[in-house]
Short mmCIF file of C-alpha atoms in Angstrom, two decimals:
data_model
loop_
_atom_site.label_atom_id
_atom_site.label_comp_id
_atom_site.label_asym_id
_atom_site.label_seq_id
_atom_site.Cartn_x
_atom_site.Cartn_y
_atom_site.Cartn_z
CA UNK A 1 132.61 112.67 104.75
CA UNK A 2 132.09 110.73 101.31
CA UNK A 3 130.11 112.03 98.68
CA UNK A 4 128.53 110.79 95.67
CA UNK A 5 129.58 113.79 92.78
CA UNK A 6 126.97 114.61 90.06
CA UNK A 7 127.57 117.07 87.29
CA UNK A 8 126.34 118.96 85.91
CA UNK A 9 123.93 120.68 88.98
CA UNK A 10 121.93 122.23 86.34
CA UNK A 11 121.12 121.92 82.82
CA UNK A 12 118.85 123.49 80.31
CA UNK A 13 118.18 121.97 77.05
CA UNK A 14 116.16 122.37 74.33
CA UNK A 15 113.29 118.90 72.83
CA UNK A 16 114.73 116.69 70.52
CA UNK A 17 118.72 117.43 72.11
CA UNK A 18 120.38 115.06 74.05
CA UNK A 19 121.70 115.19 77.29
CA UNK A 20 123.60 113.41 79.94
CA UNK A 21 124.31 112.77 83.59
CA UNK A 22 127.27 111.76 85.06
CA UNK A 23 127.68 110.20 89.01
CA UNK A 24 130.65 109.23 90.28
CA UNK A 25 129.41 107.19 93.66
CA UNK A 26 131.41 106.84 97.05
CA UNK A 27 134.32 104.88 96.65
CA UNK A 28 133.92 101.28 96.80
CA UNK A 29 130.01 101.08 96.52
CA UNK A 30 129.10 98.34 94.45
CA UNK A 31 125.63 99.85 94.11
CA UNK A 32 124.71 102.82 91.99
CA UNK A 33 121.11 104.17 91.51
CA UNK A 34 119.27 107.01 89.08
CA UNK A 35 116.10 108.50 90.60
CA UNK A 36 114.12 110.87 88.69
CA UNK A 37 112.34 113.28 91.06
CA UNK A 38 109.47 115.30 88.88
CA UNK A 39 108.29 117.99 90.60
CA UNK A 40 106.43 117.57 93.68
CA UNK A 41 106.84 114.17 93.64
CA UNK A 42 108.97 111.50 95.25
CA UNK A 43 112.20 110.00 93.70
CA UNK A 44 111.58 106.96 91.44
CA UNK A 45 113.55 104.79 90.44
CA UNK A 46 115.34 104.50 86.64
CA UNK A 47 117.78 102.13 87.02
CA UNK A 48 120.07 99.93 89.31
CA UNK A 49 123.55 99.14 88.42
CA UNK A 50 125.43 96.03 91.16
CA UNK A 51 128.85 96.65 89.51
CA UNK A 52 128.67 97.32 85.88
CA UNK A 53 125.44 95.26 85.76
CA UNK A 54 121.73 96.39 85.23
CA UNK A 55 119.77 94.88 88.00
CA UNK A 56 116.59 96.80 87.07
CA UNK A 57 115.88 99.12 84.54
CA UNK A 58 111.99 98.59 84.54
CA UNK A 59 111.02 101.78 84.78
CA UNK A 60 113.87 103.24 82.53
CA UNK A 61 112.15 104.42 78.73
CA UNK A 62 114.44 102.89 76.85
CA UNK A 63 113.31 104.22 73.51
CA UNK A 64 114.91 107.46 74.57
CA UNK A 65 116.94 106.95 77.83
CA UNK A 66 120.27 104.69 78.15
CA UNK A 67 122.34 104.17 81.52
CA UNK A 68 125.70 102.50 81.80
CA UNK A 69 128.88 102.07 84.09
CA UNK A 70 131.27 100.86 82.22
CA UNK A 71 134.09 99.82 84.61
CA UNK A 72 131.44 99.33 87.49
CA UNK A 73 132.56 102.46 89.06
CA UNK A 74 131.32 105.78 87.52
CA UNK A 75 128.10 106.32 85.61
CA UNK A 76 126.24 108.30 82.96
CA UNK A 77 122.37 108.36 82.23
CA UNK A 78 121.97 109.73 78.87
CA UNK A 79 118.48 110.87 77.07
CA UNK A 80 118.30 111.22 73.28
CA UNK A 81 116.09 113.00 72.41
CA UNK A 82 115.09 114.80 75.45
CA UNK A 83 111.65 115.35 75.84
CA UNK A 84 109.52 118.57 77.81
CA UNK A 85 107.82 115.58 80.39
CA UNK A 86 111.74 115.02 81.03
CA UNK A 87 112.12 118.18 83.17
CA UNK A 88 113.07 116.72 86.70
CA UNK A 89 115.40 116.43 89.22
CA UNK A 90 118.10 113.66 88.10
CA UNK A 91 119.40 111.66 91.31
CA UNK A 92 122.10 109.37 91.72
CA UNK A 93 122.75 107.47 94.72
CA UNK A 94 125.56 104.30 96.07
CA UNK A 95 125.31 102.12 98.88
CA UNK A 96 127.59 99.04 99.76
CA UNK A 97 126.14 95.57 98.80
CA UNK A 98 124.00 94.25 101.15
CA UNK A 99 120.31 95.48 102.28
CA UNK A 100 121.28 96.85 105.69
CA UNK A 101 123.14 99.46 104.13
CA UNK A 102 121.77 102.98 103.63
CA UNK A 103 122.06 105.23 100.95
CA UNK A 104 123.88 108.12 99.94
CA UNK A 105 122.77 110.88 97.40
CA UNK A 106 124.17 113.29 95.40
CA UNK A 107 122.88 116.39 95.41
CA UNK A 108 120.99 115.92 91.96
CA UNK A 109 121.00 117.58 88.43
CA UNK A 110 117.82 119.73 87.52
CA UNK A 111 117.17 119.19 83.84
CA UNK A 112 114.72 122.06 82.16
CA UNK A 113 113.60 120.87 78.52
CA UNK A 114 112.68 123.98 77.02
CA UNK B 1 104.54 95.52 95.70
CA UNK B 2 105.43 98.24 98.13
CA UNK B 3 103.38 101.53 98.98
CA UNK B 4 104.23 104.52 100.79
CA UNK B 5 101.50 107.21 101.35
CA UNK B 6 102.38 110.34 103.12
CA UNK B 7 98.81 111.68 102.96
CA UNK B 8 99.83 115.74 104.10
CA UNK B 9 100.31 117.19 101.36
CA UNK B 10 101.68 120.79 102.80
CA UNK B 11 101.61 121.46 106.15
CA UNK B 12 102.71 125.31 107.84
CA UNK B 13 103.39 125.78 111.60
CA UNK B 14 104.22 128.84 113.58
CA UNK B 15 107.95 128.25 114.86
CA UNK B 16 108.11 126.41 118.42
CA UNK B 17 105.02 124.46 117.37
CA UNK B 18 105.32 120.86 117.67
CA UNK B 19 104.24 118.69 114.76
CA UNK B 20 103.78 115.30 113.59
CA UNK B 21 104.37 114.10 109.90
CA UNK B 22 102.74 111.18 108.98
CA UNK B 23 103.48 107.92 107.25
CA UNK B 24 101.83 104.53 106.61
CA UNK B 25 103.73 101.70 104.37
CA UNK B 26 102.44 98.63 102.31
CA UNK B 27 104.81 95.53 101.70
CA UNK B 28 104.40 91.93 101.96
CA UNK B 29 108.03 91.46 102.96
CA UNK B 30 108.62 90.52 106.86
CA UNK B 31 112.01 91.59 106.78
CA UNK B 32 112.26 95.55 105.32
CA UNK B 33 113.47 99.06 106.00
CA UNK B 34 111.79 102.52 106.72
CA UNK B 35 113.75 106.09 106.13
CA UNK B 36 112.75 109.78 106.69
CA UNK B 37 114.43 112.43 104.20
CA UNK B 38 114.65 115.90 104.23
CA UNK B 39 115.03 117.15 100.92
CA UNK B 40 115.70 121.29 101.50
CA UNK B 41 115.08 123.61 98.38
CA UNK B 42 118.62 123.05 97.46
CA UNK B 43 117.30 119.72 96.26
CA UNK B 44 120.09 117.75 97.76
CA UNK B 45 117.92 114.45 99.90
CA UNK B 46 119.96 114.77 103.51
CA UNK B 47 119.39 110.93 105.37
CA UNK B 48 117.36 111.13 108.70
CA UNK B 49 116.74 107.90 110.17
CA UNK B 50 116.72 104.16 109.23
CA UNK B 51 114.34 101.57 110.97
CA UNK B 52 114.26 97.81 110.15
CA UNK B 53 111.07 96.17 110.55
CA UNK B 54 112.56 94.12 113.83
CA UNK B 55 113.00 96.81 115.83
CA UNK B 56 109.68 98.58 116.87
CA UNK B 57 111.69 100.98 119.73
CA UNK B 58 110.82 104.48 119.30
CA UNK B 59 114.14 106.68 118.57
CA UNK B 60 114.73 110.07 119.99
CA UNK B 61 117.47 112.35 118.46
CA UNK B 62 117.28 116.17 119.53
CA UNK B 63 114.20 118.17 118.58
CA UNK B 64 113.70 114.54 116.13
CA UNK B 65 111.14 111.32 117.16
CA UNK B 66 110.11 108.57 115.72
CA UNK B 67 106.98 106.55 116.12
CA UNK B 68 107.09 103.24 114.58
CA UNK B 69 104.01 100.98 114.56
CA UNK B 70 103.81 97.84 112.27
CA UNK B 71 100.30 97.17 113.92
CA UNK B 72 99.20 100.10 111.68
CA UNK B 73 101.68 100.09 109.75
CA UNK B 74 102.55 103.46 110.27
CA UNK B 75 106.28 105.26 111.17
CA UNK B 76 105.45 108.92 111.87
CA UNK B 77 108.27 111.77 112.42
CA UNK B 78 107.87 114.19 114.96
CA UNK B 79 109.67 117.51 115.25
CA UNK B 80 109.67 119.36 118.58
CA UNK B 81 109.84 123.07 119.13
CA UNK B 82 110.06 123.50 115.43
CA UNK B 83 112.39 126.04 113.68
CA UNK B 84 112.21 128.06 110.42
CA UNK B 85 115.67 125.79 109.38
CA UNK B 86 113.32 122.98 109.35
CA UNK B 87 111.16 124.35 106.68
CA UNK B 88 111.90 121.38 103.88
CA UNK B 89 110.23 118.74 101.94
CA UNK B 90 110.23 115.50 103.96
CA UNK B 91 109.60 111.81 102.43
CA UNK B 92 109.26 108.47 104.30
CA UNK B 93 110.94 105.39 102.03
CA UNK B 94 110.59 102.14 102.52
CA UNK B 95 113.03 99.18 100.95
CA UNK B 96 112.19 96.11 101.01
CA UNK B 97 113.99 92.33 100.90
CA UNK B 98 112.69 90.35 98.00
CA UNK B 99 115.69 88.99 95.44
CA UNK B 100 118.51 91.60 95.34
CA UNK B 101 116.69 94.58 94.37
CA UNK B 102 117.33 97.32 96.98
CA UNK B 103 115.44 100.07 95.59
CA UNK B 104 113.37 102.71 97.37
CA UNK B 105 110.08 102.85 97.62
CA UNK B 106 109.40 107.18 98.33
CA UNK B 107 106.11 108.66 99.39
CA UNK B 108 105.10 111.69 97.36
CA UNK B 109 106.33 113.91 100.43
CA UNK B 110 105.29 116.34 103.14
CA UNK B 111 105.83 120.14 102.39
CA UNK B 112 106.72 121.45 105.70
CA UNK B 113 106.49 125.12 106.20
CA UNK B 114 107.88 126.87 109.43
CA UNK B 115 106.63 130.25 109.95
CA UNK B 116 108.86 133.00 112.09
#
């Protein structure tokens, strides 16, 4: 079965570093998604890529956070510098164009700003 | 804008216990799309179910059931004869159909505890 990758699964970092996410969705899915997930919460969304294109990035702080996917295939979510309210779980998800569609996860990084 | 409001917070059964995880939605789309996660502490979210807003049949699979009302706006999840591999967080999502933003909508999620 197809899988969306995510690396790393777990990083630690200390404030004011930067850090970054990679997500390689399932082959051929136009659309890629970053959640955040802070703890005991649900997923939010961060951004929304159709191909290399943002489609929303309205809830992305983009003082400190940056997304792209360059060749509208792979992406990377990046956070310079990385504040302690950063500590979450960092999902990425795909799904083929068109609403009916579900989604697919990866299994998530867990950043820890210490 | 959309709303989903899963208002048990935690909830802890004794295995074999039925129970009933609930779910009511806000959107002002008439065409749109519920889901139930299960999110175990591995963090990973595994994909239950999928229900557009046409289709108001309740869906069996297993020990799983599914309850959908748009009267009440409600689409409940129902696990029979529960088991401790149950024991997860569960969210209800709900995407709607405005413009060509797909995005999911999550509740804040249902601890679900399954006792031996």
């Amino acid at each position: 079965e197809a899988e969306v990758a995510q690396s790393p699964r777990y990083k630690i970092t200390e404030k004011s570093q930067a850090v970054a996410f990679w997500c390689d969705p399932i082959s051929g899915h136009a659309t890629l998604y970053w959640y955040r997930q802070i703890l005991g919460q649900g997923p939010e969304l961060l951004v929304q890529f159709q191909d290399e294109s943002v489609v929303d990035d309205s809830q992305l702080p983009k003082d400190r956070f940056s997304a792209e996917r360059l060749k509208g295939v792979d992406s990377t979510l990046k956070i310079q510098p990385a504040e302690l309210g950063d500590s979450a779980m960092y999902l990425c998800a795909s799904s083929p164009v068109g609403r009916t569609y579900g989604y697919t996860f990866g299994s998530g990084t867990r950043l820890t700003v210490v | 804008a959309q709303k989903v409001t899963q208002a048990q917070t935690e909830i802890s059964v004794v295995e074999k216990e039925d129970v009933t995880l609930d779910c009511v939605y806000e959107t002002r789309d008439t065409t749109y799309y519920l889901f139930w996660y299960k999110q175990p502490p591995s963090g990973e979210l595994v994909f239950l179910i999928r229900r557009n807003s046409f289709d108001e049949q309740n869906e069996i699979s297993g020990r799983y059931s599914w309850n959908f009302q748009k009267s009440t706006s409600s689409f409940n999840f129902t696990i029979t004869a529960s088991q401790v591999v149950d024991s997860a967080v569960y969210f209800c999502a709900l995407r709607g159909s405005g413009g060509s933003n797909y995005k999911l909508t999550f509740g804040k999620g249902t601890l679900l505890t399954v006792n031996p």
